[in-house]
Short mmCIF file of C-alpha atoms in Angstrom, two decimals:
data_model
loop_
_atom_site.label_atom_id
_atom_site.label_comp_id
_atom_site.label_asym_id
_atom_site.label_seq_id
_atom_site.Cartn_x
_atom_site.Cartn_y
_atom_site.Cartn_z
CA MET C 128 37.22 63.74 -29.18
CA ASN C 129 39.18 60.61 -28.30
CA LYS C 130 38.28 61.10 -24.88
CA VAL C 131 34.93 60.00 -25.68
CA ILE C 132 36.28 57.48 -27.92
CA SER C 133 38.40 56.47 -25.06
CA LEU C 134 35.53 56.09 -22.15
CA PHE C 135 32.68 54.14 -25.09
CA VAL C 136 35.58 51.93 -25.73
CA LEU C 137 35.63 51.17 -22.10
CA PHE C 138 32.26 50.65 -21.56
CA ALA C 139 32.12 47.99 -24.43
CA LEU C 140 34.77 46.34 -22.76
CA THR C 141 32.64 46.22 -19.28
CA GLY C 142 29.76 45.22 -20.96
CA CYS C 143 31.03 42.72 -22.51
CA SER C 144 32.95 40.80 -19.06
CA PHE C 145 29.04 41.63 -17.40
CA PHE C 146 27.81 39.83 -20.40
CA GLN C 147 30.35 36.94 -20.08
CA MET C 148 30.22 36.61 -16.29
CA ASN C 149 26.61 36.35 -16.32
CA ARG C 150 27.19 33.32 -19.01
CA SER C 151 29.92 31.78 -16.88
CA GLU C 152 27.12 31.31 -13.96
CA GLU C 153 24.30 30.84 -16.32
CA GLY C 154 26.37 27.68 -17.40
CA ALA C 155 27.66 26.95 -13.55
CA LEU C 156 24.44 27.01 -12.27
CA GLN C 157 22.80 25.09 -15.37
CA ASN C 158 25.59 21.89 -14.24
CA GLN C 159 24.64 22.34 -10.70
CA ARG C 160 20.98 21.29 -11.50
CA LEU C 161 21.76 18.71 -13.43
CA LEU C 162 24.18 17.07 -11.10
CA GLU C 163 21.58 17.52 -8.38
CA GLU C 164 18.80 16.52 -10.83
CA ARG C 165 21.79 12.69 -11.00
CA ASP C 166 22.01 12.18 -8.09
CA ILE C 167 18.33 12.63 -6.05
CA LYS C 168 17.26 10.35 -9.61
CA THR C 169 20.61 7.99 -8.32
CA ALA C 170 18.73 8.46 -4.68
CA GLN C 171 15.24 7.37 -5.88
CA ASP C 172 15.85 4.73 -8.15
CA THR C 173 17.72 2.96 -4.92
CA LEU C 174 14.72 3.74 -2.63
CA SER C 175 12.59 2.07 -5.98
CA ALA C 176 14.49 -1.34 -5.45
CA GLY C 177 13.31 -1.73 -1.83
CA ASN C 178 17.48 -1.00 -1.13
CA TYR C 179 15.66 0.97 1.79
CA PRO C 180 19.96 1.49 3.84
CA GLU C 181 21.62 2.90 1.29
CA ALA C 182 18.63 5.46 -0.24
CA PHE C 183 18.69 6.89 3.34
CA LYS C 184 22.69 7.46 3.06
CA GLN C 185 22.06 8.82 -0.51
CA PHE C 186 19.39 10.93 0.50
CA LYS C 187 21.34 11.74 3.66
CA LEU C 188 24.78 12.84 1.79
CA PHE C 189 22.56 14.59 -1.33
CA GLN C 190 20.64 16.97 1.80
CA GLN C 191 25.23 17.63 2.59
CA THR C 192 25.97 17.89 -0.88
CA TYR C 193 23.68 20.21 -1.84
CA PRO C 194 22.57 22.33 1.50
CA VAL C 195 20.58 25.38 -0.63
CA SER C 196 18.37 23.31 -3.85
CA SER C 197 15.69 23.36 -4.85
CA TYR C 198 15.51 19.74 -3.74
CA THR C 199 15.60 19.11 -0.43
CA GLN C 200 12.70 18.89 0.28
CA ALA C 201 11.76 16.26 -2.23
CA SER C 202 14.92 14.52 -0.85
CA ARG C 203 14.21 15.05 2.65
CA ILE C 204 10.57 12.78 1.73
CA GLY C 205 12.62 9.94 0.52
CA GLU C 206 14.62 9.81 3.43
CA GLY C 207 11.13 9.17 5.55
CA GLN C 208 10.28 7.07 3.00
CA ALA C 209 14.06 5.06 2.92
CA LEU C 210 13.19 4.92 6.60
CA GLU C 211 9.87 3.10 6.30
CA GLY C 212 11.18 0.83 3.98
CA GLN C 213 13.08 -0.05 7.23
CA GLY C 214 10.09 -0.61 9.91
CA LYS C 215 11.25 3.56 11.73
CA TRP C 216 8.12 4.81 11.66
CA THR C 217 8.42 6.79 14.33
CA GLU C 218 10.81 8.99 12.92
CA ALA C 219 9.72 9.06 9.44
CA ALA C 220 6.59 11.02 11.05
CA ALA C 221 8.85 13.61 11.94
CA ILE C 222 10.51 14.23 8.63
CA TYR C 223 7.30 14.38 7.26
CA ARG C 224 5.73 16.67 10.06
CA ASP C 225 8.67 18.79 9.90
CA VAL C 226 8.65 19.10 5.30
CA THR C 227 4.17 19.55 5.49
CA LEU C 228 5.10 22.76 7.83
CA LYS C 229 7.92 24.34 5.65
CA THR C 230 6.16 23.79 2.23
CA ARG C 231 2.79 25.46 2.96
CA ASN C 232 2.92 28.36 1.16
CA LEU C 233 5.60 27.58 -1.17
CA GLN C 234 5.81 24.12 -2.12
CA PRO C 235 1.93 22.94 -2.05
CA ASP C 236 2.90 19.52 -3.56
CA ILE C 237 5.86 19.05 -1.04
CA SER C 238 2.97 19.39 1.18
CA ALA C 239 0.97 17.83 0.18
CA LEU C 240 2.74 14.03 -0.50
CA ALA C 241 4.42 14.82 3.02
CA SER C 242 1.16 14.34 4.19
CA TYR C 243 -0.35 11.54 2.39
CA ARG C 244 3.05 9.87 2.97
CA MET C 245 2.58 10.42 7.14
CA SER C 246 -0.79 8.66 7.51
CA PHE C 247 1.30 5.45 6.60
CA CYS C 248 3.04 6.39 9.39
CA GLU C 249 0.58 6.75 11.50
CA GLU C 250 -1.20 3.90 10.76
CA ALA C 251 1.91 2.16 11.14
CA LEU C 252 1.79 3.01 14.55
CA GLY C 253 -1.61 2.83 15.41
CA ASP C 254 -3.61 5.75 14.80
CA ASP C 255 -6.99 5.96 12.53
CA GLN C 256 -7.76 8.93 13.45
CA LYS C 257 -4.51 10.75 12.65
CA ALA C 258 -4.03 8.63 9.35
CA VAL C 259 -7.40 10.27 8.57
CA ALA C 260 -6.45 13.76 9.26
CA SER C 261 -3.05 13.39 7.36
CA LEU C 262 -5.01 12.00 4.04
CA LEU C 263 -7.78 14.59 4.25
CA ASP C 264 -4.73 17.63 4.51
CA ALA C 265 -3.23 15.68 1.95
CA ARG C 266 -6.81 15.29 0.02
CA SER C 267 -7.41 19.40 0.25
CA LEU C 268 -4.34 19.55 -2.17
CA ARG C 269 -5.00 17.26 -4.13
CA ASN C 270 -4.49 19.53 -7.88
CA THR C 271 -1.05 19.32 -6.44
CA LEU C 272 -0.38 16.09 -6.73
CA PRO C 273 -0.05 13.01 -9.62
CA MET C 274 -3.69 12.11 -10.35
CA THR C 275 -2.96 8.10 -9.84
CA VAL C 276 -2.55 9.56 -5.54
CA ALA C 277 -5.02 11.98 -6.32
CA TYR C 278 -7.95 10.31 -7.29
CA ALA C 279 -7.60 6.54 -6.23
CA GLU C 280 -4.76 6.22 -4.05
CA ILE C 281 -5.96 8.77 -1.07
CA PRO C 282 -9.67 7.67 -1.41
CA ALA C 283 -9.02 4.37 -1.03
CA ARG C 284 -6.23 4.33 1.92
CA LEU C 285 -9.78 6.58 3.81
CA ALA C 286 -11.99 3.96 3.23
CA ALA C 287 -9.09 1.33 4.95
CA ALA C 288 -9.15 4.08 7.60
CA TYR C 289 -12.22 4.26 8.12
CA SER C 290 -13.77 0.69 7.91
CA ARG C 291 -11.25 0.05 11.39
CA MET C 292 -13.18 2.91 13.16
CA GLY C 293 -16.12 0.89 11.97
CA ARG C 294 -17.43 4.44 10.46
CA GLU C 295 -18.48 1.93 7.36
CA LYS C 296 -20.53 4.84 5.79
CA GLU C 297 -17.23 6.96 5.00
CA ALA C 298 -15.55 3.46 4.21
CA VAL C 299 -18.35 2.50 0.93
CA GLN C 300 -17.99 6.06 0.28
CA TYR C 301 -14.37 6.41 -0.17
CA LEU C 302 -14.61 2.95 -1.95
CA ASN C 303 -16.67 4.45 -4.54
CA GLU C 304 -14.74 7.31 -5.04
CA ALA C 305 -11.36 5.64 -5.54
CA GLU C 306 -13.58 3.18 -8.58
CA LYS C 307 -14.19 6.15 -10.70
CA GLY C 308 -11.17 7.51 -8.97
CA ILE C 309 -9.35 4.87 -11.39
CA ALA C 310 -12.47 5.46 -14.00
CA LYS C 311 -11.53 9.20 -14.55
CA ILE C 312 -7.16 8.25 -14.49
CA ARG C 313 -7.79 6.19 -17.62
CA ALA C 314 -10.49 8.89 -19.44
CA GLU C 315 -8.45 12.32 -18.25
CA ALA C 316 -5.00 11.65 -17.47
CA ASP C 317 -2.01 12.18 -20.74
CA PRO C 318 -0.37 9.05 -21.13
CA ALA C 319 2.35 11.28 -21.37
CA THR C 320 2.41 12.19 -17.44
CA LEU C 321 1.81 8.30 -16.69
CA GLU C 322 4.42 5.87 -16.40
CA LYS C 323 4.31 2.24 -17.80
CA ASP C 324 3.06 0.42 -14.81
CA TRP C 325 1.11 2.80 -13.17
CA LEU C 326 -1.84 0.89 -12.57
CA ALA C 327 0.22 -2.26 -11.17
CA LYS C 328 1.40 0.61 -8.89
CA THR C 329 -1.26 2.76 -7.81
CA TYR C 330 -3.16 -0.83 -7.35
CA PHE C 331 -0.57 -1.89 -4.85
CA GLN C 332 -0.23 1.28 -3.33
CA MET C 333 -4.37 1.57 -3.16
CA GLY C 334 -3.85 -2.42 -1.04
CA SER C 335 -0.80 -1.89 1.34
CA SER C 336 -1.27 -1.84 4.93
CA SER C 337 0.61 -1.98 7.86
CA THR C 338 0.02 -5.30 10.70
CA ASN C 339 2.54 -3.13 13.10
CA GLN C 340 -0.15 -2.64 15.21
CA LEU C 341 -1.82 -6.06 14.46
CA SER C 342 -3.70 -8.42 18.00
CA ALA C 343 -6.24 -10.24 18.79
CA GLU C 344 -8.41 -7.93 19.93
CA ASN C 345 -8.70 -5.76 16.94
CA PHE C 346 -8.35 -8.40 14.84
CA ASP C 347 -11.88 -8.11 13.41
CA SER C 348 -11.23 -4.40 12.38
CA PHE C 349 -8.23 -5.69 10.89
CA VAL C 350 -10.13 -7.49 8.27
CA ASN C 351 -12.74 -5.54 7.85
CA SER C 352 -10.06 -3.49 6.06
CA GLN C 353 -8.52 -6.09 4.88
CA ASN C 354 -11.82 -7.03 3.16
CA LEU C 355 -11.35 -4.01 1.30
CA MET C 356 -7.77 -3.48 0.44
CA GLN C 357 -6.70 -7.28 -0.71
CA ILE C 358 -9.06 -6.55 -3.81
CA TYR C 359 -6.70 -3.98 -5.15
CA LEU C 360 -3.14 -6.47 -4.32
CA ILE C 361 -5.23 -9.33 -6.22
CA LYS C 362 -5.50 -6.73 -8.89
CA THR C 363 -1.51 -6.18 -8.69
CA ILE C 364 -1.12 -9.40 -9.34
CA GLU C 365 -3.14 -10.11 -11.97
CA LEU C 366 -2.32 -7.07 -13.86
CA ASN C 367 1.55 -9.98 -13.85
CA ASP C 368 3.48 -6.78 -13.27
CA SER C 369 7.53 -7.45 -13.34
CA LYS C 370 8.36 -5.40 -10.33
CA TRP C 371 4.13 -4.62 -8.55
CA SER C 372 2.99 -8.13 -8.90
CA PRO C 373 5.81 -9.74 -6.26
CA ARG C 374 5.41 -7.23 -4.18
CA ALA C 375 1.86 -7.77 -3.40
CA VAL C 376 1.99 -10.92 -3.14
CA LYS C 377 4.82 -10.28 -0.86
CA GLN C 378 2.83 -8.13 0.87
CA LEU C 379 -0.81 -10.64 1.46
CA ASN C 380 2.00 -13.17 2.44
CA ALA C 381 2.99 -11.35 4.97
CA THR C 382 -0.22 -10.39 5.79
CA TYR C 383 -1.46 -13.27 6.44
CA ASN C 384 1.06 -14.99 8.17
CA GLU C 385 0.72 -12.40 10.57
CA MET C 386 -2.54 -13.22 10.85
CA TYR C 387 -1.98 -16.66 11.63
CA GLN C 388 0.09 -16.09 14.05
CA GLN C 389 -2.31 -13.97 16.24
CA VAL C 390 -5.09 -16.89 15.55
CA GLU C 391 -1.76 -19.73 17.26
CA SER C 392 -1.53 -17.26 19.92
CA VAL C 393 -4.83 -17.46 21.59
CA GLN C 394 -4.62 -21.04 21.86
CA GLN C 395 -5.00 -21.05 25.50
CA ASN C 396 -8.92 -19.62 24.80
CA PRO C 397 -10.61 -22.53 21.90
CA SER C 398 -13.47 -19.93 21.94
CA GLN C 399 -11.69 -16.87 20.75
CA GLN C 400 -9.30 -18.47 18.71
CA ALA C 401 -11.67 -20.37 16.82
CA HIS C 402 -13.60 -16.40 16.25
CA LEU C 403 -10.03 -15.40 15.12
CA GLY C 404 -9.38 -18.69 12.43
CA GLY C 405 -13.09 -18.34 11.13
CA ALA C 406 -12.45 -14.35 10.80
CA LEU C 407 -8.73 -15.66 8.30
CA VAL C 408 -10.35 -18.29 6.18
CA HIS C 409 -13.08 -16.79 5.63
CA LEU C 410 -10.63 -13.91 4.55
CA ILE C 411 -9.09 -16.22 2.35
CA ASP C 412 -12.39 -17.33 0.50
CA ARG C 413 -12.61 -13.85 -0.38
CA ALA C 414 -9.91 -13.77 -1.72
CA GLU C 415 -10.59 -16.72 -3.75
CA LEU C 416 -13.52 -15.26 -4.97
CA TYR C 417 -11.56 -13.13 -7.76
CA LYS C 418 -8.91 -16.55 -8.98
CA PRO C 419 -9.28 -16.82 -12.66
CA ILE C 420 -12.24 -18.97 -13.16
CA THR C 421 -11.41 -22.69 -14.17
CA GLY C 422 -9.98 -22.99 -18.22
CA GLN C 423 -8.57 -19.86 -18.19
CA THR C 424 -4.70 -20.30 -17.46
CA LEU C 425 -2.79 -18.29 -14.33
CA ASN C 426 0.13 -16.07 -14.76
CA SER C 427 3.44 -17.08 -12.09
CA TYR C 428 2.34 -14.45 -9.58
CA GLN C 429 -1.78 -15.62 -9.28
CA ILE C 430 -0.47 -19.55 -8.84
CA GLU C 431 2.14 -18.78 -6.35
CA PHE C 432 -0.59 -16.41 -3.94
CA PHE C 433 -3.05 -18.58 -4.22
CA THR C 434 -0.90 -21.24 -3.53
CA LEU C 435 0.50 -19.72 -0.06
CA ALA C 436 -3.61 -18.60 0.95
CA ASN C 437 -4.51 -21.67 0.07
CA ASP C 438 -1.27 -23.56 2.62
CA VAL C 439 -2.00 -20.53 5.35
CA ARG C 440 -6.01 -21.54 5.16
CA ASN C 441 -4.92 -25.62 5.58
CA LYS C 442 -2.74 -24.55 8.74
CA THR C 443 -5.53 -22.55 10.51
CA GLU C 444 -7.85 -25.73 9.89
CA ARG C 445 -5.48 -27.60 11.07
CA LEU C 446 -3.96 -25.87 14.87
CA LEU C 447 -8.33 -25.45 15.00
CA TYR C 448 -9.41 -28.73 14.52
CA GLN C 449 -6.51 -30.61 16.23
CA GLY C 450 -6.60 -28.20 19.36
CA HIS C 451 -10.38 -29.29 19.76
CA GLU C 452 -9.22 -33.07 19.41
CA THR C 453 -6.99 -32.58 22.31
CA MET C 454 -9.29 -31.03 24.54
CA GLY C 455 -12.08 -33.77 24.55
CA LEU C 456 -14.64 -32.10 23.26
CA THR C 457 -18.06 -33.54 23.09
CA GLU C 458 -19.56 -33.80 19.65
CA GLU C 459 -22.19 -31.29 20.15
CA SER C 460 -19.35 -29.11 21.72
CA LYS C 461 -16.90 -29.39 18.43
CA ARG C 462 -20.40 -28.34 16.13
CA LEU C 463 -20.34 -25.06 17.61
CA ASN C 464 -16.98 -24.26 18.16
CA SER C 465 -15.59 -25.61 14.39
CA ILE C 466 -14.63 -22.98 12.21
CA LYS C 467 -17.82 -20.29 11.60
CA ARG C 468 -17.49 -19.44 7.86
CA SER C 469 -19.95 -18.88 4.83
CA GLY C 470 -19.35 -21.71 2.17
CA ARG C 471 -17.78 -20.50 -1.31
CA THR C 472 -20.04 -18.76 -3.75
CA LYS C 473 -18.09 -19.88 -6.59
CA ALA C 474 -17.17 -23.80 -7.91
CA ASP C 475 -13.95 -23.18 -9.09
CA ALA C 476 -12.70 -21.57 -6.04
CA LEU C 477 -10.54 -24.46 -4.87
CA LEU C 478 -6.99 -25.26 -6.11
CA PRO C 479 -6.74 -28.33 -8.53
CA GLY C 480 -7.02 -31.44 -6.23
CA GLU C 481 -8.35 -29.47 -3.11
CA GLU C 482 -11.66 -30.88 -1.69
CA SER C 483 -13.58 -28.66 0.22
CA SER C 484 -13.36 -28.74 3.98
CA SER C 485 -16.99 -27.13 4.62
CA ILE C 486 -18.92 -28.42 2.38
CA LYS C 487 -19.85 -31.80 3.10
CA ALA C 488 -23.19 -33.65 2.22
CA LEU C 489 -25.43 -34.75 4.62
CA PRO C 490 -26.43 -38.64 5.01
CA LYS C 491 -29.44 -38.67 3.52
CA LYS C 492 -32.73 -39.99 5.19
CA LYS C 493 -34.33 -43.20 5.05
CA VAL C 494 -37.89 -42.57 4.39
CA ALA C 495 -40.98 -44.79 4.53
CA PRO C 496 -42.99 -45.55 0.93
CA GLY C 497 -46.11 -42.61 0.61
CA THR C 498 -44.77 -41.31 3.42
CA ASP C 499 -43.86 -36.74 2.77
CA PRO C 500 -39.70 -36.44 3.14
CA ASN C 501 -40.59 -33.15 4.45
CA LEU C 502 -42.30 -34.31 7.70
#
C-alpha cells in the first residue's frame, strides 16, 4: 500500500513539474511575441515617417534578432519598401519576388501584398506589362488584402498602367472599378478596421506614380496616365490631412518639374518642344478644374499646390515663347508653333490676380452700315 502511495505522489509531482514547465514555456513564448510585435511596429513607424535608410536597418535587425518568426516575411516586405523609398527598385523587386514564392500557400495575404508592392518597382523600371501581371496576381487574392488596397488602390493602378500602354478601354474599366471600390469601402467596411486617415492614404496610393522612366519619347503616354492619376492626389490635398496631403503636394510638384525638364531638354527641336510644353500646360489646366470655386476657402496645401502648378505653367510658357522669339519666326510660324491646348472651362480656374495668356479677344471687324457682319 505504501508503495502505491509513493508511486502516486511521484506521478503527481512529475505532473506538476511538467505543467509548470509548460506554463513557463508558454509565458516565454508570449513575451517573445510581444517583443517581436514591438520591434516590427517600431520599424513600420520609421518606414511610415519616410526615414527609409533607418527603416531598412531596423527591418534587417529584426530578421537577425528573430530568425524564426511569424513576422519574418512581413519584415522583408518592409525591407523592400525601405529600398523603394531609396529608389533601389531592382533590389526591392527581388525581395518581393522571393516573398511571393515562399508565402503563396501558407501566407496568401503576405504573398498578395508582395505582388502589389512589386508592381510599383516594375512601373519604376519601365515594365508596365509586368506591373499589370503583378497587380492582377494581387487582385486574384484580394480577399486576403485590406479593402482599401483590394477595391480601390489595385484597380486605380491598373487603370493607370493600361493608360500608359494605350489600352484606354481597360483603363476606363478599372477606373470605374476603383470609384465603385471607394463607395463599397464607405458602405461596407467596419470603421474599427479602418485607419483614421484611410481615405487620404488610399487616394495617395491610388495617385502615386514614378517618373523614373519619363522621357520625351514616352511623354504622351505618361500624360495620359497622369490625367487619371493626378485627380487622386488632388483629392488627397483637398482632405487637408497632415500626413498625406503634404506628400501629395510633393509628388505632384516633383512630377510637374520632371515634365518641365523634359520640355526644356528638347529645345533643339522647337516643334517637339511646343508639343511637349502644350501637353504639360494642358495637364495643369486639367488639375485646375479641381480647384475650389470662387468664394470657397482653400486649405494651405491647396494654396501651395496651385501656386506651384501656376509657377510651372509660367516657366513652360516663358520657355516656349522665348524660344520662338529668338529664332526669328514669321507671324505665321509663331501662330502654328504656339502652345496648343484646350482653353479653361471654368472662369475661376485662374489664380487670384492672374490673367489668362491663352484666351485673347479677337479684334472687332469694322462693318459698313447696312452690311451683314457675318458675310
